[in-house]
Coordinates of C-alpha atoms and ligand atoms in Angstrom, one line a residue:
X121 CA 196.4 10.1 -126.8
X122 CA 196.5 13.9 -126.2
X123 CA 200.0 14.8 -127.1
X124 CA 199.7 18.6 -127.1
X125 CA 201.6 20.1 -124.1
X126 CA 199.2 23.1 -124.3
X127 CA 196.1 21.1 -123.6
X128 CA 198.0 18.9 -121.2
X129 CA 199.1 22.1 -119.4
X130 CA 202.6 20.6 -119.2
X131 CA 205.5 22.8 -118.6
X132 CA 208.5 23.5 -116.4
X133 CA 210.0 25.8 -113.9
X134 CA 211.3 29.0 -115.6
X135 CA 213.4 31.9 -114.4
X136 CA 212.4 35.6 -113.7
X137 CA 215.3 37.9 -114.1
X138 CA 216.2 41.3 -115.5
X139 CA 216.1 43.0 -117.9
X140 CA 213.2 41.1 -119.5
X141 CA 211.7 39.7 -116.3
X142 CA 208.2 38.3 -117.0
X143 CA 208.5 38.7 -120.7
X144 CA 211.6 36.6 -120.5
X145 CA 209.9 34.0 -118.3
X146 CA 207.2 33.5 -121.0
X147 CA 209.8 33.4 -123.8
X148 CA 211.7 30.7 -121.9
X149 CA 208.5 28.7 -121.4
X150 CA 207.7 29.0 -125.1
X151 CA 211.2 27.9 -126.1
X152 CA 210.4 24.5 -124.5
X153 CA 207.0 24.3 -126.3
X154 CA 205.5 24.5 -122.7
X155 CA 201.7 24.5 -122.1
X156 CA 202.2 26.0 -118.7
X157 CA 205.0 27.1 -116.5
X158 CA 206.0 28.0 -112.9
X159 CA 208.3 30.7 -111.5
X160 CA 209.6 32.4 -108.4
X161 CA 208.8 36.1 -107.9
X162 CA 212.5 36.7 -107.0
X163 CA 215.3 34.5 -105.5
X164 CA 213.7 31.5 -103.6
X165 CA 216.3 31.7 -100.9
X166 CA 215.5 35.3 -99.8
X167 CA 212.6 37.6 -99.5
X168 CA 213.9 40.6 -101.4
X169 CA 211.7 41.4 -104.5
X170 CA 211.9 43.7 -107.4
X171 CA 209.0 46.2 -107.5
X172 CA 206.1 44.9 -109.5
X173 CA 206.1 47.8 -111.9
X174 CA 209.5 46.8 -113.2
X175 CA 208.6 43.2 -113.9
X176 CA 207.2 43.7 -117.4
X177 CA 204.1 41.8 -116.4
X178 CA 201.8 43.1 -119.1
X179 CA 204.2 42.3 -121.8
X180 CA 204.5 38.8 -120.6
X181 CA 200.8 38.5 -120.4
X182 CA 200.3 39.7 -124.0
X183 CA 202.8 37.0 -125.1
X184 CA 200.9 34.4 -123.1
X185 CA 197.7 35.4 -124.9
X186 CA 199.3 35.5 -128.3
X187 CA 200.8 32.0 -127.8
X188 CA 197.4 30.6 -126.8
X189 CA 198.4 29.5 -123.3
X190 CA 195.8 29.3 -120.6
X191 CA 196.8 31.9 -118.1
X192 CA 194.9 30.3 -115.3
X193 CA 197.2 27.3 -115.3
X194 CA 200.3 29.3 -114.6
X195 CA 201.9 28.8 -111.2
X196 CA 204.1 30.7 -108.8
X197 CA 206.3 28.9 -106.3
X198 CA 206.7 30.8 -103.0
X199 CA 210.2 31.4 -101.6
X200 CA 211.1 28.3 -99.6
X201 CA 213.0 29.9 -96.8
X202 CA 209.8 30.8 -95.0
X203 CA 208.7 28.5 -92.2
X204 CA 205.2 28.9 -90.8
X205 CA 205.2 25.5 -89.0
X206 CA 207.2 26.8 -85.9
X207 CA 205.4 29.8 -84.3
X208 CA 208.0 29.7 -81.4
X209 CA 210.5 31.4 -83.6
X210 CA 208.6 34.7 -83.8
X211 CA 210.9 36.6 -86.0
X212 CA 210.8 34.0 -88.8
X213 CA 207.1 33.3 -88.3
X214 CA 206.1 37.0 -88.6
X215 CA 208.4 37.5 -91.6
X216 CA 206.9 34.4 -93.2
X217 CA 203.3 35.7 -92.7
X218 CA 204.2 39.2 -94.1
X219 CA 206.0 37.6 -97.1
X220 CA 203.1 35.2 -97.9
X221 CA 200.5 38.0 -97.8
X222 CA 202.7 40.0 -100.2
X223 CA 203.2 37.0 -102.3
X224 CA 199.4 36.7 -102.7
X225 CA 199.2 40.3 -103.8
X226 CA 202.1 39.8 -106.3
X227 CA 200.4 36.6 -107.7
X228 CA 197.2 38.6 -108.2
X229 CA 199.2 41.3 -110.1
X230 CA 200.5 38.5 -112.5
X231 CA 197.0 37.2 -112.7
X232 CA 198.3 33.8 -111.4
X233 CA 195.8 31.7 -109.5
X234 CA 198.0 29.3 -107.5
X235 CA 201.0 29.7 -105.2
X236 CA 202.9 26.5 -104.4
X237 CA 203.8 26.6 -100.7
X238 CA 206.1 24.4 -98.6
X239 CA 204.5 23.7 -95.3
X240 CA 207.9 24.0 -93.5
X241 CA 209.5 22.2 -90.6
X242 CA 208.2 21.9 -87.0
X243 CA 211.8 21.6 -85.7
X244 CA 211.3 19.1 -82.8
X245 CA 208.0 20.5 -81.7
X246 CA 206.0 17.7 -83.4
X247 CA 203.6 17.4 -86.2
X248 CA 200.5 18.7 -84.2
X249 CA 202.4 21.8 -83.1
X250 CA 203.5 22.4 -86.7
X251 CA 199.9 22.0 -88.0
X252 CA 198.5 24.4 -85.3
X253 CA 201.3 27.0 -86.2
X254 CA 200.4 26.7 -89.9
X255 CA 196.7 27.1 -89.3
X256 CA 197.1 30.2 -87.1
X257 CA 199.4 31.8 -89.8
X258 CA 197.0 30.9 -92.6
X259 CA 194.0 32.2 -90.6
X260 CA 195.8 35.5 -90.0
X261 CA 197.2 36.0 -93.6
X262 CA 194.0 34.9 -95.4
X263 CA 191.2 36.4 -93.2
X264 CA 190.6 39.5 -95.3
X265 CA 192.0 38.2 -98.6
X266 CA 189.9 39.3 -101.6
X267 CA 192.0 37.9 -104.4
X268 CA 191.2 34.7 -106.3
X269 CA 194.7 33.4 -105.5
X270 CA 194.9 30.0 -103.8
X271 CA 197.8 28.5 -101.7
X272 CA 198.7 25.0 -103.0
X273 CA 200.3 23.3 -100.1
X274 CA 203.0 21.0 -101.4
X275 CA 203.5 17.3 -100.4
X276 CA 207.0 17.0 -99.0
X277 CA 209.6 14.3 -98.9
X278 CA 210.2 14.2 -95.1
X279 CA 213.7 15.6 -94.7
X280 CA 214.3 16.3 -91.0
X281 CA 211.2 17.5 -89.4
X282 CA 209.5 18.6 -92.6
X283 CA 205.7 18.9 -92.6
X284 CA 203.3 17.7 -95.3
X285 CA 204.8 14.2 -95.7
X286 CA 201.4 12.4 -95.7
X287 CA 198.0 13.2 -97.2
X288 CA 196.3 13.2 -93.8
X289 CA 198.4 16.2 -92.6
X290 CA 197.5 18.2 -95.6
X291 CA 193.8 17.2 -95.3
X292 CA 193.9 18.5 -91.7
X293 CA 195.2 21.9 -92.9
X294 CA 192.5 22.1 -95.6
X295 CA 189.7 21.2 -93.2
X296 CA 190.8 23.3 -90.2
X297 CA 191.6 26.7 -91.8
X298 CA 188.9 29.3 -91.6
X299 CA 189.2 30.2 -95.3
X300 CA 188.7 26.7 -96.8
X301 CA 188.2 28.4 -100.2
X302 CA 191.9 29.5 -100.1
X303 CA 193.8 26.3 -99.7
X304 CA 194.6 23.5 -102.2
X305 CA 197.4 21.1 -102.8
X306 CA 200.5 20.6 -105.0
X307 CA 201.4 16.9 -105.5
X308 CA 205.1 16.3 -106.2
X309 CA 205.9 12.9 -107.6
X310 CA 209.6 12.9 -106.3
X311 CA 208.4 14.0 -102.8
X312 CA 205.7 11.4 -102.3
X313 CA 208.1 8.7 -103.6
X314 CA 210.7 9.8 -101.0
X315 CA 207.9 10.2 -98.4
X316 CA 207.1 6.5 -98.8
X317 CA 204.1 6.4 -101.2
X318 CA 204.2 3.7 -103.9
X319 CA 204.2 6.4 -106.6
X320 CA 204.2 3.7 -109.4
X321 CA 200.7 2.6 -108.4
X322 CA 199.3 5.7 -110.1
X323 CA 195.6 4.7 -109.6
X324 CA 196.3 3.7 -106.0
X325 CA 197.9 7.1 -105.2
X326 CA 195.2 9.2 -106.9
X327 CA 192.4 7.2 -105.2
X328 CA 194.1 7.6 -101.8
X329 CA 194.5 11.3 -102.5
X330 CA 190.9 11.6 -103.5
X331 CA 189.8 9.6 -100.4
X332 CA 191.8 11.7 -97.9
X333 CA 192.1 15.1 -99.6
X334 CA 189.8 15.1 -102.5
X335 CA 191.0 15.5 -106.2
X336 CA 189.0 18.7 -106.5
X337 CA 191.7 20.2 -104.3
X338 CA 194.6 19.2 -106.4
X339 CA 195.8 22.5 -108.0
X340 CA 199.3 21.5 -109.3
X341 CA 201.2 18.4 -110.1
X342 CA 205.1 18.5 -109.8
X343 CA 206.5 16.0 -112.3
X344 CA 209.9 14.9 -111.2
X345 CA 211.9 11.6 -111.2
X346 CA 213.7 10.8 -107.9
X347 CA 217.4 10.0 -107.3
X348 CA 216.4 7.9 -104.4
X349 CA 214.2 4.8 -103.8
X350 CA 210.7 4.9 -102.1
X351 CA 210.8 6.2 -98.5
X352 CA 214.3 7.6 -98.6
X353 CA 213.2 11.0 -97.2
X354 CA 215.8 12.9 -99.3
X355 CA 214.1 15.2 -101.9
X356 CA 216.7 15.1 -104.8
X357 CA 215.0 15.4 -108.2
X358 CA 216.2 13.5 -111.2
X359 CA 215.6 13.9 -114.9
X360 CA 212.7 12.0 -116.4
X361 CA 213.6 8.3 -117.0
X362 CA 217.0 8.5 -115.1
X363 CA 215.6 8.0 -111.5
X364 CA 213.8 5.4 -109.5
X365 CA 210.3 6.4 -110.6
X366 CA 210.9 6.0 -114.4
X367 CA 209.4 7.3 -117.6
X368 CA 206.3 5.0 -117.8
X369 CA 204.9 6.0 -114.4
X370 CA 205.5 9.7 -114.9
X371 CA 203.9 9.5 -118.4
X372 CA 200.8 7.9 -116.7
X373 CA 200.4 10.9 -114.5
X374 CA 200.7 13.3 -117.5
X375 CA 198.0 11.5 -119.4
X376 CA 195.7 10.4 -116.5
X377 CA 192.1 11.2 -117.2
X378 CA 191.6 12.4 -113.6
X379 CA 194.4 15.0 -114.1
X380 CA 193.4 16.6 -117.4
X381 CA 192.8 20.0 -116.0
X382 CA 195.8 20.1 -113.5
X383 CA 198.9 22.1 -114.6
X384 CA 201.9 19.7 -114.7
X385 CA 205.3 21.3 -113.9
X386 CA 208.8 19.8 -114.3
X387 CA 211.3 20.7 -111.7
X388 CA 214.1 18.4 -112.9
X389 CA 217.8 19.4 -112.8
X390 CA 219.8 21.0 -115.6
X391 CA 222.2 18.4 -117.2
X392 CA 225.7 19.8 -117.9
X393 CA 224.5 23.3 -117.9
X394 CA 221.7 22.7 -120.3
X395 CA 217.9 22.9 -119.6
X396 CA 216.3 19.4 -120.1
X397 CA 212.7 20.7 -120.4
X398 CA 212.1 20.9 -124.1
X399 CA 213.1 17.1 -124.5
X400 CA 211.3 16.1 -121.3
X401 CA 208.1 17.9 -122.4
X402 CA 208.4 16.3 -125.9
X403 CA 208.7 12.8 -124.5
X404 CA 206.1 13.1 -121.8
X405 CA 203.5 14.5 -124.2
X406 CA 204.1 12.0 -126.9
X407 CA 204.5 9.1 -124.4
X408 CA 207.6 8.0 -126.3
X409 CA 210.8 7.7 -124.3
X410 CA 214.2 8.0 -125.9
X411 CA 216.9 6.2 -123.9
X412 CA 220.0 8.2 -123.2
X413 CA 218.3 11.4 -124.3
X414 CA 220.5 13.5 -122.1
X415 CA 223.5 12.7 -124.1
X416 CA 222.0 14.5 -127.1
X417 CA 220.8 17.7 -125.5
Ligands
LIG606 FE1 208.6 23.0 -104.0
LIG607 FE1 208.1 20.4 -106.1
LIG608 ZN1 211.8 18.9 -104.2

């Protein structure tokens, strides 16, 4: 079994804050022995962003190189307040398009290739309206894009009128945008569990994903346990082995031969103020679970 987080591209969400900014992000990832990581370019709940020239990007990149991480597996998560699934709310829709195109430019400045993107909520207008709103927005934002950055549309849990709760919706987006070269997918284990997929049937999930979306379009895997049973439509992440999915299943995703090249990112909650990632990465890469591990953080 490959138990090196570096060649598994296994890592976690990390922060980006002053004074070290990206240099600090990379240091945090390395402190967990990560083989990859994901970060927000600023606070996820707003669209204010520190200018790129203050983010110490080149120092962070130098440390990535020195540590031997594959820069092409690093991921940005787009701010989740933007909603491009409801074009009727023009203020939010226009702001969202502007923010997404700036986010693509920022990702390019970080030399990051994938931006995880929540497809948003249709807000009582129905799934078809949501899909049309998203496609119009993608077509406008991406038409003249000359970066090598891709949007990884995330599978969602189905809270309220959330979009992206089944593979066919996401496949529709991928096949109906004009720039088919710019869209891919982020599969989140907690979200598909909550959306109603039998996440424990790993081969079944991956073969359905392949049939409907195509595994070649899978850009990122989010590795989370879930506080809720299958189909709960809740979206509450749990630490590895403490939720309804369990360690064995999550470990299967980490080591699955079809997912070798996919970056695998933990977004599990802190426990009593402490980051769980070092331990979770150690257990998932070795395949050995330590019961009650949170008590010894
Ligand atoms: Fe997300
Ligand atoms: Fe996620
Ligand atoms: Zn989530």
